[in-house]
Short mmCIF file of C-alpha atoms in Angstrom, two decimals:
data_model
loop_
_atom_site.label_atom_id
_atom_site.label_comp_id
_atom_site.label_asym_id
_atom_site.label_seq_id
_atom_site.Cartn_x
_atom_site.Cartn_y
_atom_site.Cartn_z
CA GLU A 1 -4.21 -1.49 20.19
CA ALA A 2 -1.15 0.56 19.30
CA GLY A 3 -0.50 1.05 15.61
CA VAL A 4 2.67 0.76 13.59
CA ALA A 5 5.28 3.19 14.89
CA GLN A 6 7.91 4.82 12.71
CA SER A 7 10.71 7.28 13.40
CA PRO A 8 11.84 9.78 12.49
CA ARG A 9 8.85 11.40 10.80
CA TYR A 10 11.01 13.69 8.69
CA LYS A 11 14.65 13.62 7.62
CA ILE A 12 16.68 15.93 5.41
CA ILE A 13 20.15 14.85 4.31
CA GLU A 14 22.61 15.65 1.58
CA LYS A 15 23.39 13.20 -1.19
CA ARG A 16 26.01 10.59 -0.37
CA GLN A 17 25.11 10.72 3.32
CA SER A 18 23.64 7.77 5.20
CA VAL A 19 20.24 7.53 6.86
CA ALA A 20 18.33 4.95 8.87
CA PHE A 21 14.64 4.52 9.54
CA TRP A 22 13.07 2.53 12.35
CA CYS A 23 9.77 0.66 12.50
CA ASN A 24 7.95 -1.08 15.33
CA PRO A 25 5.05 -3.18 14.02
CA ILE A 26 1.80 -4.00 15.76
CA SER A 27 2.40 -6.50 18.54
CA GLY A 28 2.03 -10.07 17.34
CA HIS A 29 2.28 -9.28 13.65
CA ALA A 30 4.64 -11.73 12.01
CA THR A 31 4.97 -10.00 8.66
CA LEU A 32 6.64 -6.61 8.19
CA TYR A 33 6.92 -4.61 4.97
CA TRP A 34 8.93 -1.59 3.87
CA TYR A 35 7.51 0.50 1.04
CA GLN A 36 8.88 3.47 -0.86
CA GLN A 37 6.36 6.05 -2.04
CA ILE A 38 7.71 8.63 -4.47
CA LEU A 39 5.62 11.76 -4.93
CA GLY A 40 2.76 11.14 -7.36
CA GLN A 41 3.16 7.36 -7.25
CA GLY A 42 1.72 4.55 -5.21
CA PRO A 43 3.70 2.70 -2.55
CA LYS A 44 6.25 0.25 -3.95
CA LEU A 45 7.31 -2.76 -1.89
CA LEU A 46 11.02 -2.77 -1.08
CA ILE A 47 11.27 -5.74 1.27
CA GLN A 48 8.99 -8.14 3.11
CA PHE A 49 9.92 -10.03 6.28
CA GLN A 50 8.14 -12.93 7.87
CA ASN A 51 9.36 -13.06 11.46
CA ASN A 52 13.09 -12.37 11.00
CA GLY A 53 13.42 -13.97 7.55
CA VAL A 54 13.25 -12.18 4.20
CA VAL A 55 10.34 -13.29 2.00
CA ASP A 56 10.85 -10.86 -0.88
CA ASP A 57 13.54 -8.24 -1.51
CA SER A 58 13.39 -8.31 -5.29
CA GLN A 59 12.84 -4.55 -5.57
CA LEU A 60 15.35 -3.48 -2.93
CA PRO A 61 18.37 -1.65 -4.47
CA LYS A 62 20.85 -3.79 -2.61
CA ASP A 63 23.89 -1.73 -3.58
CA ARG A 64 22.69 1.06 -1.29
CA PHE A 65 19.68 -0.16 0.69
CA SER A 66 19.71 -2.68 3.51
CA ALA A 67 17.14 -3.80 6.05
CA GLU A 68 17.11 -6.04 9.04
CA ARG A 69 14.65 -7.46 11.52
CA LEU A 70 16.96 -9.24 13.90
CA LYS A 71 14.57 -10.37 16.65
CA GLY A 72 11.51 -10.70 14.48
CA VAL A 73 9.94 -7.58 15.97
CA ASP A 74 11.16 -4.11 15.04
CA SER A 75 13.08 -3.33 11.87
CA THR A 76 15.59 -0.85 10.48
CA LEU A 77 15.91 0.29 6.87
CA LYS A 78 19.19 1.95 5.89
CA ILE A 79 20.30 3.88 2.83
CA GLN A 80 24.02 4.31 2.28
CA PRO A 81 24.89 6.42 0.34
CA ALA A 82 21.72 8.34 -0.46
CA LYS A 83 20.94 9.68 -3.94
CA LEU A 84 18.63 12.49 -4.97
CA GLU A 85 16.13 9.97 -6.37
CA ASP A 86 15.75 8.39 -2.92
CA SER A 87 13.63 11.36 -1.84
CA ALA A 88 10.32 9.75 -0.92
CA VAL A 89 8.10 8.68 1.95
CA TYR A 90 9.20 5.38 3.45
CA LEU A 91 6.26 3.44 4.81
CA CYS A 92 6.38 0.49 7.15
CA ALA A 93 3.44 -1.91 7.40
CA SER A 94 2.70 -5.08 9.30
CA SER A 95 0.20 -7.89 9.10
CA ILE A 96 -0.77 -10.96 11.06
CA ILE A 97 -0.78 -14.36 9.42
CA ARG A 98 -4.29 -15.70 9.63
CA GLY A 99 -3.80 -18.97 7.86
CA ALA A 100 -5.36 -20.53 4.78
CA TYR A 101 -7.28 -18.26 2.44
CA ARG A 102 -8.02 -20.44 -0.51
CA GLY A 103 -11.20 -22.41 -0.76
CA SER A 104 -12.25 -24.80 -3.49
CA SER A 105 -13.77 -21.93 -5.46
CA GLY A 106 -10.67 -19.76 -5.31
CA ARG A 107 -8.99 -17.19 -3.16
CA HIS A 108 -11.04 -15.63 -0.42
CA GLY A 109 -8.84 -13.22 1.44
CA THR A 110 -5.53 -11.72 2.38
CA ASP A 111 -3.84 -10.41 5.49
CA THR A 112 -4.74 -6.79 6.07
CA GLN A 113 -1.66 -4.60 6.06
CA TYR A 114 -1.58 -1.83 8.65
CA PHE A 115 0.62 1.10 7.76
CA GLY A 116 2.62 3.46 9.91
CA PRO A 117 2.63 7.23 9.27
CA GLY A 118 5.83 7.04 7.23
CA THR A 119 9.15 8.87 7.18
CA ARG A 120 9.49 11.67 4.66
CA LEU A 121 13.07 11.73 3.35
CA THR A 122 14.45 14.68 1.42
CA VAL A 123 17.85 14.26 -0.21
CA LEU A 124 19.50 17.54 -1.24
CA ASP B 1 5.72 -1.61 -16.06
CA GLN B 2 2.56 -0.32 -14.42
CA GLN B 3 0.47 -3.35 -13.60
CA VAL B 4 -2.15 -1.32 -11.71
CA LYS B 5 -3.30 1.97 -13.20
CA GLN B 6 -5.45 4.73 -11.83
CA ASN B 7 -5.80 7.07 -14.76
CA SER B 8 -7.60 9.88 -12.97
CA PRO B 9 -5.22 11.75 -10.65
CA SER B 10 -8.07 13.74 -9.13
CA LEU B 11 -11.83 13.80 -8.76
CA SER B 12 -14.12 16.49 -7.37
CA VAL B 13 -17.62 15.60 -6.18
CA GLN B 14 -20.38 17.44 -4.40
CA GLU B 15 -21.41 16.28 -0.96
CA GLY B 16 -24.23 13.77 -1.10
CA ARG B 17 -23.50 12.66 -4.66
CA ILE B 18 -21.81 9.48 -5.81
CA SER B 19 -18.03 9.23 -6.15
CA ILE B 20 -16.71 6.68 -8.62
CA LEU B 21 -13.02 5.87 -8.61
CA ASN B 22 -11.62 3.63 -11.32
CA CYS B 23 -8.72 1.22 -11.53
CA ASP B 24 -7.37 -0.95 -14.35
CA TYR B 25 -4.90 -3.81 -14.14
CA THR B 26 -2.91 -5.76 -16.68
CA ASN B 27 -1.77 -8.89 -14.84
CA SER B 28 -4.34 -11.67 -15.23
CA MET B 29 -2.74 -13.51 -12.28
CA PHE B 30 -4.09 -10.95 -9.82
CA ASP B 31 -6.80 -12.59 -7.75
CA TYR B 32 -7.43 -10.14 -4.94
CA PHE B 33 -8.00 -6.42 -5.03
CA LEU B 34 -8.04 -3.78 -2.33
CA TRP B 35 -8.73 -0.11 -1.87
CA TYR B 36 -6.76 1.97 0.61
CA LYS B 37 -7.50 5.50 1.75
CA LYS B 38 -4.79 7.96 2.72
CA TYR B 39 -5.04 11.27 4.57
CA PRO B 40 -2.12 13.73 4.52
CA ALA B 41 0.75 12.87 6.88
CA GLU B 42 -0.78 9.47 7.64
CA GLY B 43 -0.19 6.00 6.29
CA PRO B 44 -2.74 4.32 4.01
CA THR B 45 -5.62 2.57 5.76
CA PHE B 46 -7.49 -0.42 4.40
CA LEU B 47 -10.97 0.40 3.13
CA ILE B 48 -12.51 -2.51 1.25
CA SER B 49 -11.45 -5.51 -0.79
CA ILE B 50 -12.78 -8.02 -3.29
CA SER B 51 -11.77 -11.49 -4.34
CA SER B 52 -11.70 -12.45 -8.01
CA ILE B 53 -14.40 -15.04 -7.32
CA LYS B 54 -16.84 -12.17 -6.75
CA ASP B 55 -17.94 -9.23 -8.84
CA LYS B 56 -19.24 -7.00 -6.07
CA ASN B 57 -18.54 -6.33 -2.41
CA GLU B 58 -20.37 -3.82 -0.29
CA ASP B 59 -19.55 -2.25 3.07
CA GLY B 60 -21.82 0.56 4.16
CA ARG B 61 -21.39 3.51 1.82
CA PHE B 62 -18.57 1.79 -0.07
CA THR B 63 -19.02 -0.73 -2.87
CA VAL B 64 -16.33 -2.23 -5.05
CA PHE B 65 -17.15 -3.72 -8.44
CA LEU B 66 -14.86 -6.07 -10.34
CA ASN B 67 -15.05 -6.76 -14.08
CA LYS B 68 -12.51 -9.50 -14.71
CA SER B 69 -12.99 -9.63 -18.46
CA ALA B 70 -12.20 -5.93 -18.73
CA LYS B 71 -9.54 -6.12 -15.98
CA HIS B 72 -11.25 -3.18 -14.32
CA LEU B 73 -12.49 -2.38 -10.86
CA SER B 74 -14.24 0.61 -9.41
CA LEU B 75 -15.01 2.01 -5.99
CA HIS B 76 -18.37 3.68 -5.44
CA ILE B 77 -18.97 5.94 -2.46
CA VAL B 78 -22.60 6.82 -1.85
CA PRO B 79 -23.36 9.33 -0.49
CA SER B 80 -20.06 11.17 -0.54
CA GLN B 81 -19.12 13.16 2.56
CA PRO B 82 -16.46 15.84 3.11
CA GLY B 83 -14.60 13.43 5.41
CA ASP B 84 -14.10 11.15 2.40
CA SER B 85 -11.69 13.70 0.91
CA ALA B 86 -8.41 11.79 0.68
CA VAL B 87 -6.18 9.94 -1.76
CA TYR B 88 -7.52 6.52 -2.72
CA PHE B 89 -5.14 3.78 -3.82
CA CYS B 90 -6.14 0.67 -5.69
CA ALA B 91 -3.97 -2.38 -4.99
CA ALA B 92 -3.80 -5.91 -6.33
CA SER B 93 -2.17 -9.15 -5.28
CA SER B 94 -1.58 -12.60 -6.67
CA SER B 95 -1.50 -15.89 -4.82
CA PHE B 96 1.32 -16.85 -7.15
CA SER B 97 3.67 -13.91 -6.53
CA ILE B 98 7.10 -14.25 -4.92
CA GLY B 99 5.85 -12.81 -1.66
CA GLY B 100 2.74 -14.90 -1.71
CA TYR B 101 -0.69 -13.48 -1.47
CA ASN B 102 0.41 -10.60 0.73
CA LYS B 103 2.48 -8.76 -1.90
CA LEU B 104 0.53 -5.69 -2.97
CA ILE B 105 0.98 -3.76 -6.20
CA PHE B 106 -0.41 -0.25 -5.86
CA GLY B 107 -1.76 2.21 -8.37
CA ALA B 108 -0.68 5.85 -8.32
CA GLY B 109 -3.78 6.99 -6.47
CA THR B 110 -6.72 9.30 -7.11
CA ARG B 111 -7.22 12.39 -4.99
CA LEU B 112 -10.89 12.78 -4.11
CA ALA B 113 -12.24 16.13 -3.01
CA VAL B 114 -15.80 16.22 -1.66
CA HIS B 115 -17.09 19.76 -1.36
CA PRO B 116 -20.22 21.00 0.40
#
């Protein structure tokens, strides 16, 4: 089974330029996530799609970041214009929806998220 | 607002000994916890998880313990092997979050080095 694909792997741009990242999730996975991982920190969720609809974009800086998943498969994350503080690794992940997880005693599980290798962005 | 904290940025352990990685959380609404492992230039990979209805989950050399009253979980690796050298992230989720049970909040990670 092919994993989550991301491109490019590395990108160096100057501040105020634009950049776009592409992600192709695992085939059949309905949910797609974009994370930002700043050096020394854990991944932070930027946006979550279920099929081609947005589930959560509460932490996406919408004045400069945008993302789309038009056909419910692959996705693009764009930054325009980039700032120095956008330097980070941008991770894409996907998961399959397995259905109900909560039993009478409480929650039993979650969808496993499979991550791509990430795109390392450097803004100069 | 760090809801998931890994206070040890690094840990060094001798091969064959036990590695213990710790994680604390502040949000009492978290009801599922996960550990991810990350090698350089790769994305994180799922390692083991635990539901809040349990206090222990074991998978081979890896065991996760959850202490809900202390809002603390730990990952034990026994015995540690050089191939375990990686960054380990603790993550938590809540059934009641905006994104549903799939929204993960990650800690900053602990870099484990297992030396011969």
